[in-house]
Amino acid sequence: MIKRKTVLFLLLVTVLSPIVLYTDTLGRSFKASFSAADEFDEDVTALTLGGVDAKLNLLPQESSTTLKEPIGIVYSDNDSLDVDESAADLELGGSVEHKTRVLSTTYEEGDRSQRENPIRQVTDGKDDGLQRGSELTSHNPSQNLETEHGQQSAQTSGKGDHKEPVKTRTEKPIDQTVIIDARVQQLKDQLIRAKVFLSLSATRNNAHFIRELRARMKEVQRALGDASKDSELPKNAYEKLKGMEQTLAKGKQIQDDCAAVVKKLRAILHSAEEQLRVHKKQTMFLTQLTAKTLPKGLHCLPLRLSTEYYNLNSAQQQFPNQDKLEDPRLFHYALFSDNILAAAVVVNSTVSNAKDPSKHVFHIVSDRLNYAAMRMWFLANPPGKATIQVLNIDEFTWLNSSYSPVLKQLGSPSMIDYYFKAHRSNSDSNLKFRNPKYLSILNHLRFYLPEIFPKLNKVLFVDDDIVVQKDLTGLWSIDLKGNVNGAVETCGESFHRFDRYLNFSNPLISKNFDPHACGWAYGMNIFDLDQWKKQNITEVYHTWQKLNHDRQLWKLGTLPPGLITFWKRTFPIDRSWHVLGLGYNPSVNRREIERAAVIHYNGNLKPWLEIGMPKFRHYWAKFADFDNEYLRDCNINP
């Protein structure tokens, strides 16, 4: 019995052991295959849409042995954004640029075209860049485009449900700028490559290819239109892009002379740079021309107002509260302008934000042509309880060429020749100095404040291109610590330092001033007239103006002589009092604008001109009463 059991046991082991071993091996193999399937759950040449597997059989597939690792964008742990900078970028309609690390370059044309300019690679002698660019057409780039399109479609549809999304190093959202703008950039790059093929002898002799290429170019141009981002492209844009890639691939097979391609790309780049230079020159000239051109409405307004003014009797032509004009206990403003609408905005915005408007006095000086119109405007539109005085510069009999060097210089033959007889081709660098405002003595009255207001001890000087957003009475209580001028410094950038405005190659300038000294802003300045008189500032100004009779120390304008005259006599006030740049810099931070007591449209892009920046115009326009009958009659609209 024992022997029988032993035999049966050995028989059982002999028979069942191979079966168990085979089953275990089979199980491990199945487990391995399923594990592999989890990692690569679909073949790279298959596309899953709506649960249906479809091969990309339209174009020949790249073998699995030559496949490259897909591009991955990984964010570093140290990526951070400054709150103010990012807010400013978003306000400008831009997108915040994240730092990225590219792991590979499978999709070279779409991504490389944004990170590197292929034309610039060629002209810089980067032949390896050209070779890499030529690989785009040699390995059937349409396949890459279609694969990328399929992957994007699958991701957008949200139906690729059995693949885990690739995780980035941090949880920051992926910047979509590269994806959004990639197709527009590809279409533009295709047109450049097509133009190159059109000009090469090898492809130009192939009539069939040229006809096909021209047809493709028309299709791409129609699809591209004026689009600047992918969302503006038509639905068939991708099909046009894919078709063009196929045609360009044929061109690469026909033309394999890299030297000819390099030569043509260099020619295209040179032509583009020359056109850019010409356009910049034209833009500068036209902008300067527009800045000194008076719009029809602003020409009509003073004529209309002057007619009304001279129809009034002498009693009706007088302003109330004239007893306040010389009261030093009140808050006095000096405004020198021939622009009625601009002056109205300055006064309206100041009074609207004043805690006690009855304590504010505005002294406006205009020229002979606009004097009556300026008076009529404020007679018809009194600024509430504030006091207004309008003066004619011709009434300042003391201001003559024997007293003022600048007045003598402005009427000299050399100055007239500089303005009216200089050739345009020789005047590019000085265009901004040829603005008629520099010929107006109104622009230089700021150096004669004690003579104009002999009984006042402090005056706030304001330009007519500012808007007041807060109560300004705190400026009169600032301790200037013995200085004459209180102003906001503007040396945050290098071009606002002294060497930008003064000629430091002249020994008179170099030995008296520091080229790196901080500049400051005209436009809203609190002046201590008592200290002005004690330090004899007007005489300092006259001395330097006489030395600059030949314009060798500085060009025209009032800021350079102001920097010199108030050198070491200027007290820096808080930057929130005065924010500049709304007339030339589209990147001014909106938070700074809204926090500022005064915003300044310095530059050519004034808010009352058509070239003014729309994004900043509403700060100014809300203080202009466009429902006023005079503005309506002259067709002045917001």
mmCIF file of N, CA, C and O in Angstrom, residues 459-523:
data_model
loop_
_atom_site.group_PDB
_atom_site.id
_atom_site.type_symbol
_atom_site.label_atom_id
_atom_site.label_comp_id
_atom_site.label_asym_id
_atom_site.label_seq_id
_atom_site.Cartn_x
_atom_site.Cartn_y
_atom_site.Cartn_z
ATOM 1 N N VAL A 459 3.597 128.339 -6.399
ATOM 2 C CA VAL A 459 2.741 128.135 -7.577
ATOM 3 C C VAL A 459 2.944 126.705 -8.067
ATOM 4 O O VAL A 459 4.081 126.215 -8.123
ATOM 5 N N LEU A 460 1.834 126.064 -8.438
ATOM 6 C CA LEU A 460 1.917 124.739 -9.055
ATOM 7 C C LEU A 460 1.838 124.917 -10.565
ATOM 8 O O LEU A 460 0.800 125.334 -11.099
ATOM 9 N N PHE A 461 2.942 124.622 -11.236
ATOM 10 C CA PHE A 461 2.959 124.711 -12.703
ATOM 11 C C PHE A 461 2.432 123.405 -13.288
ATOM 12 O O PHE A 461 2.852 122.313 -12.880
ATOM 13 N N VAL A 462 1.489 123.499 -14.252
ATOM 14 C CA VAL A 462 0.930 122.314 -14.907
ATOM 15 C C VAL A 462 0.938 122.513 -16.413
ATOM 16 O O VAL A 462 0.684 123.611 -16.910
ATOM 17 N N ASP A 463 1.236 121.433 -17.131
ATOM 18 C CA ASP A 463 1.127 121.438 -18.590
ATOM 19 C C ASP A 463 -0.319 121.204 -18.998
ATOM 20 O O ASP A 463 -1.134 120.709 -18.204
ATOM 21 N N ASP A 464 -0.638 121.516 -20.259
ATOM 22 C CA ASP A 464 -2.023 121.347 -20.709
ATOM 23 C C ASP A 464 -2.318 119.925 -21.185
ATOM 24 O O ASP A 464 -3.443 119.635 -21.595
ATOM 25 N N ASP A 465 -1.332 119.021 -21.126
ATOM 26 C CA ASP A 465 -1.575 117.632 -21.533
ATOM 27 C C ASP A 465 -1.593 116.693 -20.327
ATOM 28 O O ASP A 465 -1.200 115.543 -20.413
ATOM 29 N N ILE A 466 -2.061 117.197 -19.194
ATOM 30 C CA ILE A 466 -2.188 116.372 -17.998
ATOM 31 C C ILE A 466 -3.661 116.193 -17.641
ATOM 32 O O ILE A 466 -4.537 116.919 -18.134
ATOM 33 N N VAL A 467 -3.914 115.215 -16.774
ATOM 34 C CA VAL A 467 -5.234 115.008 -16.182
ATOM 35 C C VAL A 467 -5.027 114.805 -14.688
ATOM 36 O O VAL A 467 -4.176 114.009 -14.271
ATOM 37 N N VAL A 468 -5.787 115.548 -13.889
ATOM 38 C CA VAL A 468 -5.700 115.444 -12.435
ATOM 39 C C VAL A 468 -6.723 114.425 -11.958
ATOM 40 O O VAL A 468 -7.888 114.478 -12.349
ATOM 41 N N GLN A 469 -6.285 113.497 -11.105
ATOM 42 C CA GLN A 469 -7.161 112.427 -10.632
ATOM 43 C C GLN A 469 -7.386 112.438 -9.123
ATOM 44 O O GLN A 469 -8.225 111.690 -8.629
ATOM 45 N N LYS A 470 -6.646 113.286 -8.400
ATOM 46 C CA LYS A 470 -6.797 113.354 -6.944
ATOM 47 C C LYS A 470 -6.649 114.804 -6.493
ATOM 48 O O LYS A 470 -6.187 115.664 -7.252
ATOM 49 N N ASP A 471 -7.012 115.045 -5.263
ATOM 50 C CA ASP A 471 -6.849 116.373 -4.691
ATOM 51 C C ASP A 471 -5.364 116.701 -4.567
ATOM 52 O O ASP A 471 -4.574 115.896 -4.051
ATOM 53 N N LEU A 472 -4.966 117.887 -5.021
ATOM 54 C CA LEU A 472 -3.553 118.253 -5.080
ATOM 55 C C LEU A 472 -3.115 119.199 -3.977
ATOM 56 O O LEU A 472 -1.963 119.654 -3.978
ATOM 57 N N THR A 473 -3.990 119.505 -3.038
ATOM 58 C CA THR A 473 -3.636 120.508 -2.034
ATOM 59 C C THR A 473 -2.435 120.094 -1.187
ATOM 60 O O THR A 473 -1.733 120.953 -0.646
ATOM 61 N N GLY A 474 -2.165 118.790 -1.086
ATOM 62 C CA GLY A 474 -1.017 118.341 -0.300
ATOM 63 C C GLY A 474 0.314 118.802 -0.855
ATOM 64 O O GLY A 474 1.319 118.847 -0.130
ATOM 65 N N LEU A 475 0.358 119.182 -2.120
ATOM 66 C CA LEU A 475 1.617 119.615 -2.727
ATOM 67 C C LEU A 475 2.118 120.926 -2.110
ATOM 68 O O LEU A 475 3.326 121.155 -2.026
ATOM 69 N N TRP A 476 1.197 121.794 -1.696
ATOM 70 C CA TRP A 476 1.604 123.079 -1.140
ATOM 71 C C TRP A 476 2.200 122.932 0.250
ATOM 72 O O TRP A 476 2.877 123.842 0.733
ATOM 73 N N SER A 477 1.967 121.820 0.929
ATOM 74 C CA SER A 477 2.493 121.608 2.281
ATOM 75 C C SER A 477 3.801 120.816 2.284
ATOM 76 O O SER A 477 4.366 120.560 3.348
ATOM 77 N N ILE A 478 4.299 120.426 1.101
ATOM 78 C CA ILE A 478 5.567 119.675 1.032
ATOM 79 C C ILE A 478 6.727 120.604 1.373
ATOM 80 O O ILE A 478 6.835 121.722 0.842
ATOM 81 N N ASP A 479 7.591 120.153 2.264
ATOM 82 C CA ASP A 479 8.795 120.909 2.607
ATOM 83 C C ASP A 479 9.865 120.621 1.554
ATOM 84 O O ASP A 479 10.399 119.509 1.480
ATOM 85 N N LEU A 480 10.174 121.615 0.748
ATOM 86 C CA LEU A 480 11.163 121.443 -0.319
ATOM 87 C C LEU A 480 12.594 121.560 0.194
ATOM 88 O O LEU A 480 13.541 121.429 -0.594
ATOM 89 N N LYS A 481 12.759 121.807 1.487
ATOM 90 C CA LYS A 481 14.088 121.837 2.131
ATOM 91 C C LYS A 481 15.039 122.822 1.444
ATOM 92 O O LYS A 481 16.198 122.505 1.157
ATOM 93 N N GLY A 482 14.526 124.005 1.173
ATOM 94 C CA GLY A 482 15.348 125.056 0.591
ATOM 95 C C GLY A 482 15.497 124.981 -0.912
ATOM 96 O O GLY A 482 16.156 125.852 -1.511
ATOM 97 N N ASN A 483 14.924 123.979 -1.535
ATOM 98 C CA ASN A 483 14.995 123.879 -2.995
ATOM 99 C C ASN A 483 13.913 124.736 -3.646
ATOM 100 O O ASN A 483 12.930 125.129 -3.005
ATOM 101 N N VAL A 484 14.078 124.957 -4.932
ATOM 102 C CA VAL A 484 13.147 125.807 -5.670
ATOM 103 C C VAL A 484 12.057 124.985 -6.333
ATOM 104 O O VAL A 484 10.892 125.390 -6.381
ATOM 105 N N ASN A 485 12.427 123.833 -6.812
ATOM 106 C CA ASN A 485 11.547 123.024 -7.651
ATOM 107 C C ASN A 485 11.248 121.689 -6.976
ATOM 108 O O ASN A 485 12.156 120.986 -6.533
ATOM 109 N N GLY A 486 9.981 121.339 -6.894
ATOM 110 C CA GLY A 486 9.580 120.014 -6.431
ATOM 111 C C GLY A 486 9.027 119.234 -7.607
ATOM 112 O O GLY A 486 8.038 119.648 -8.224
ATOM 113 N N ALA A 487 9.663 118.099 -7.937
ATOM 114 C CA ALA A 487 9.275 117.348 -9.130
ATOM 115 C C ALA A 487 9.528 115.865 -8.935
ATOM 116 O O ALA A 487 10.297 115.455 -8.049
ATOM 117 N N VAL A 488 8.895 115.062 -9.772
ATOM 118 C CA VAL A 488 9.098 113.617 -9.780
ATOM 119 C C VAL A 488 10.325 113.289 -10.622
ATOM 120 O O VAL A 488 10.439 113.755 -11.765
ATOM 121 N N GLU A 489 11.233 112.507 -10.067
ATOM 122 C CA GLU A 489 12.428 112.116 -10.814
ATOM 123 C C GLU A 489 12.069 111.035 -11.837
ATOM 124 O O GLU A 489 11.161 110.232 -11.628
ATOM 125 N N THR A 490 12.815 111.018 -12.937
ATOM 126 C CA THR A 490 12.518 110.085 -14.041
ATOM 127 C C THR A 490 13.747 109.300 -14.458
ATOM 128 O O THR A 490 13.939 109.025 -15.638
ATOM 129 N N CYS A 491 14.576 108.920 -13.502
ATOM 130 C CA CYS A 491 15.813 108.239 -13.862
ATOM 131 C C CYS A 491 15.688 106.728 -13.739
ATOM 132 O O CYS A 491 16.675 106.028 -13.619
ATOM 133 N N GLY A 492 14.497 106.208 -13.759
ATOM 134 C CA GLY A 492 14.344 104.765 -13.728
ATOM 135 C C GLY A 492 14.913 104.108 -14.961
ATOM 136 O O GLY A 492 15.256 102.941 -14.962
ATOM 137 N N GLU A 493 15.046 104.869 -16.043
ATOM 138 C CA GLU A 493 15.596 104.355 -17.295
ATOM 139 C C GLU A 493 16.720 105.270 -17.732
ATOM 140 O O GLU A 493 16.722 106.461 -17.441
ATOM 141 N N SER A 494 17.679 104.724 -18.457
ATOM 142 C CA SER A 494 18.891 105.472 -18.788
ATOM 143 C C SER A 494 18.613 106.704 -19.629
ATOM 144 O O SER A 494 19.313 107.697 -19.539
ATOM 145 N N PHE A 495 17.572 106.666 -20.485
ATOM 146 C CA PHE A 495 17.367 107.803 -21.374
ATOM 147 C C PHE A 495 16.732 108.993 -20.653
ATOM 148 O O PHE A 495 16.459 110.004 -21.256
ATOM 149 N N HIS A 496 16.494 108.888 -19.344
ATOM 150 C CA HIS A 496 15.990 110.011 -18.587
ATOM 151 C C HIS A 496 17.066 110.632 -17.691
ATOM 152 O O HIS A 496 16.756 111.293 -16.718
ATOM 153 N N ARG A 497 18.301 110.387 -18.036
ATOM 154 C CA ARG A 497 19.390 111.000 -17.292
ATOM 155 C C ARG A 497 19.958 112.182 -18.085
ATOM 156 O O ARG A 497 19.600 112.403 -19.235
ATOM 157 N N PHE A 498 20.839 112.921 -17.444
ATOM 158 C CA PHE A 498 21.298 114.183 -18.024
ATOM 159 C C PHE A 498 21.957 114.010 -19.391
ATOM 160 O O PHE A 498 21.840 114.862 -20.260
ATOM 161 N N ASP A 499 22.697 112.898 -19.567
ATOM 162 C CA ASP A 499 23.433 112.749 -20.823
ATOM 163 C C ASP A 499 22.513 112.553 -22.017
ATOM 164 O O ASP A 499 22.962 112.611 -23.167
ATOM 165 N N ARG A 500 21.233 112.316 -21.770
ATOM 166 C CA ARG A 500 20.277 112.192 -22.871
ATOM 167 C C ARG A 500 19.935 113.556 -23.464
ATOM 168 O O ARG A 500 19.646 113.667 -24.645
ATOM 169 N N TYR A 501 20.007 114.597 -22.653
ATOM 170 C CA TYR A 501 19.517 115.911 -23.075
ATOM 171 C C TYR A 501 20.621 116.936 -23.298
ATOM 172 O O TYR A 501 20.418 117.910 -24.020
ATOM 173 N N LEU A 502 21.771 116.741 -22.669
ATOM 174 C CA LEU A 502 22.839 117.733 -22.742
ATOM 175 C C LEU A 502 24.027 117.183 -23.519
ATOM 176 O O LEU A 502 24.266 115.978 -23.540
ATOM 177 N N ASN A 503 24.778 118.079 -24.133
ATOM 178 C CA ASN A 503 25.926 117.708 -24.952
ATOM 179 C C ASN A 503 27.178 117.671 -24.074
ATOM 180 O O ASN A 503 27.841 118.686 -23.872
ATOM 181 N N PHE A 504 27.508 116.486 -23.572
ATOM 182 C CA PHE A 504 28.639 116.363 -22.661
ATOM 183 C C PHE A 504 29.988 116.342 -23.378
ATOM 184 O O PHE A 504 31.027 116.237 -22.723
ATOM 185 N N SER A 505 29.975 116.436 -24.687
ATOM 186 C CA SER A 505 31.247 116.618 -25.391
ATOM 187 C C SER A 505 31.705 118.074 -25.315
ATOM 188 O O SER A 505 32.863 118.376 -25.608
ATOM 189 N N ASN A 506 30.807 118.944 -24.903
ATOM 190 C CA ASN A 506 31.169 120.347 -24.705
ATOM 191 C C ASN A 506 31.729 120.518 -23.292
ATOM 192 O O ASN A 506 31.111 120.089 -22.319
ATOM 193 N N PRO A 507 32.898 121.143 -23.143
ATOM 194 C CA PRO A 507 33.528 121.269 -21.814
ATOM 195 C C PRO A 507 32.684 122.060 -20.818
ATOM 196 O O PRO A 507 32.753 121.803 -19.611
ATOM 197 N N LEU A 508 31.881 123.005 -21.289
ATOM 198 C CA LEU A 508 31.029 123.762 -20.374
ATOM 199 C C LEU A 508 30.032 122.853 -19.661
ATOM 200 O O LEU A 508 29.717 123.056 -18.488
ATOM 201 N N ILE A 509 29.548 121.863 -20.383
ATOM 202 C CA ILE A 509 28.592 120.924 -19.803
ATOM 203 C C ILE A 509 29.307 119.865 -18.972
ATOM 204 O O ILE A 509 28.920 119.573 -17.832
ATOM 205 N N SER A 510 30.378 119.303 -19.513
ATOM 206 C CA SER A 510 31.037 118.173 -18.848
ATOM 207 C C SER A 510 31.659 118.554 -17.511
ATOM 208 O O SER A 510 31.713 117.729 -16.588
ATOM 209 N N LYS A 511 32.120 119.777 -17.369
ATOM 210 C CA LYS A 511 32.763 120.154 -16.112
ATOM 211 C C LYS A 511 31.787 120.693 -15.061
ATOM 212 O O LYS A 511 32.169 120.875 -13.904
ATOM 213 N N ASN A 512 30.559 120.938 -15.447
ATOM 214 C CA ASN A 512 29.580 121.485 -14.510
ATOM 215 C C ASN A 512 28.487 120.512 -14.095
ATOM 216 O O ASN A 512 27.822 120.731 -13.076
ATOM 217 N N PHE A 513 28.295 119.421 -14.877
ATOM 218 C CA PHE A 513 27.165 118.540 -14.605
ATOM 219 C C PHE A 513 27.593 117.078 -14.679
ATOM 220 O O PHE A 513 28.577 116.734 -15.327
ATOM 221 N N ASP A 514 26.811 116.240 -14.027
ATOM 222 C CA ASP A 514 27.050 114.800 -14.001
ATOM 223 C C ASP A 514 26.183 114.141 -15.082
ATOM 224 O O ASP A 514 24.953 114.268 -15.057
ATOM 225 N N PRO A 515 26.790 113.436 -16.042
ATOM 226 C CA PRO A 515 25.995 112.824 -17.114
ATOM 227 C C PRO A 515 25.018 111.765 -16.613
ATOM 228 O O PRO A 515 24.018 111.485 -17.271
ATOM 229 N N HIS A 516 25.298 111.189 -15.443
ATOM 230 C CA HIS A 516 24.421 110.144 -14.896
ATOM 231 C C HIS A 516 23.437 110.682 -13.860
ATOM 232 O O HIS A 516 22.750 109.906 -13.204
ATOM 233 N N ALA A 517 23.388 111.996 -13.730
ATOM 234 C CA ALA A 517 22.468 112.580 -12.757
ATOM 235 C C ALA A 517 21.026 112.299 -13.155
ATOM 236 O O ALA A 517 20.691 112.169 -14.338
ATOM 237 N N CYS A 518 20.189 112.210 -12.145
ATOM 238 C CA CYS A 518 18.788 111.869 -12.364
ATOM 239 C C CYS A 518 18.035 113.058 -12.949
ATOM 240 O O CYS A 518 18.094 114.168 -12.437
ATOM 241 N N GLY A 519 17.310 112.802 -14.045
ATOM 242 C CA GLY A 519 16.440 113.826 -14.597
ATOM 243 C C GLY A 519 15.141 113.904 -13.813
ATOM 244 O O GLY A 519 14.873 113.101 -12.922
ATOM 245 N N TRP A 520 14.333 114.876 -14.140
ATOM 246 C CA TRP A 520 13.029 115.027 -13.492
ATOM 247 C C TRP A 520 12.034 115.509 -14.544
ATOM 248 O O TRP A 520 12.395 115.841 -15.665
ATOM 249 N N ALA A 521 10.788 115.526 -14.173
ATOM 250 C CA ALA A 521 9.730 115.762 -15.149
ATOM 251 C C ALA A 521 9.144 117.165 -15.030
ATOM 252 O O ALA A 521 8.807 117.611 -13.929
ATOM 253 N N TYR A 522 9.027 117.829 -16.162
ATOM 254 C CA TYR A 522 8.166 119.007 -16.249
ATOM 255 C C TYR A 522 6.743 118.520 -16.491
ATOM 256 O O TYR A 522 6.524 117.436 -17.042
ATOM 257 N N GLY A 523 5.768 119.328 -16.126
ATOM 258 C CA GLY A 523 4.378 118.968 -16.369
ATOM 259 C C GLY A 523 3.530 119.136 -15.135
ATOM 260 O O GLY A 523 2.354 119.506 -15.203
#
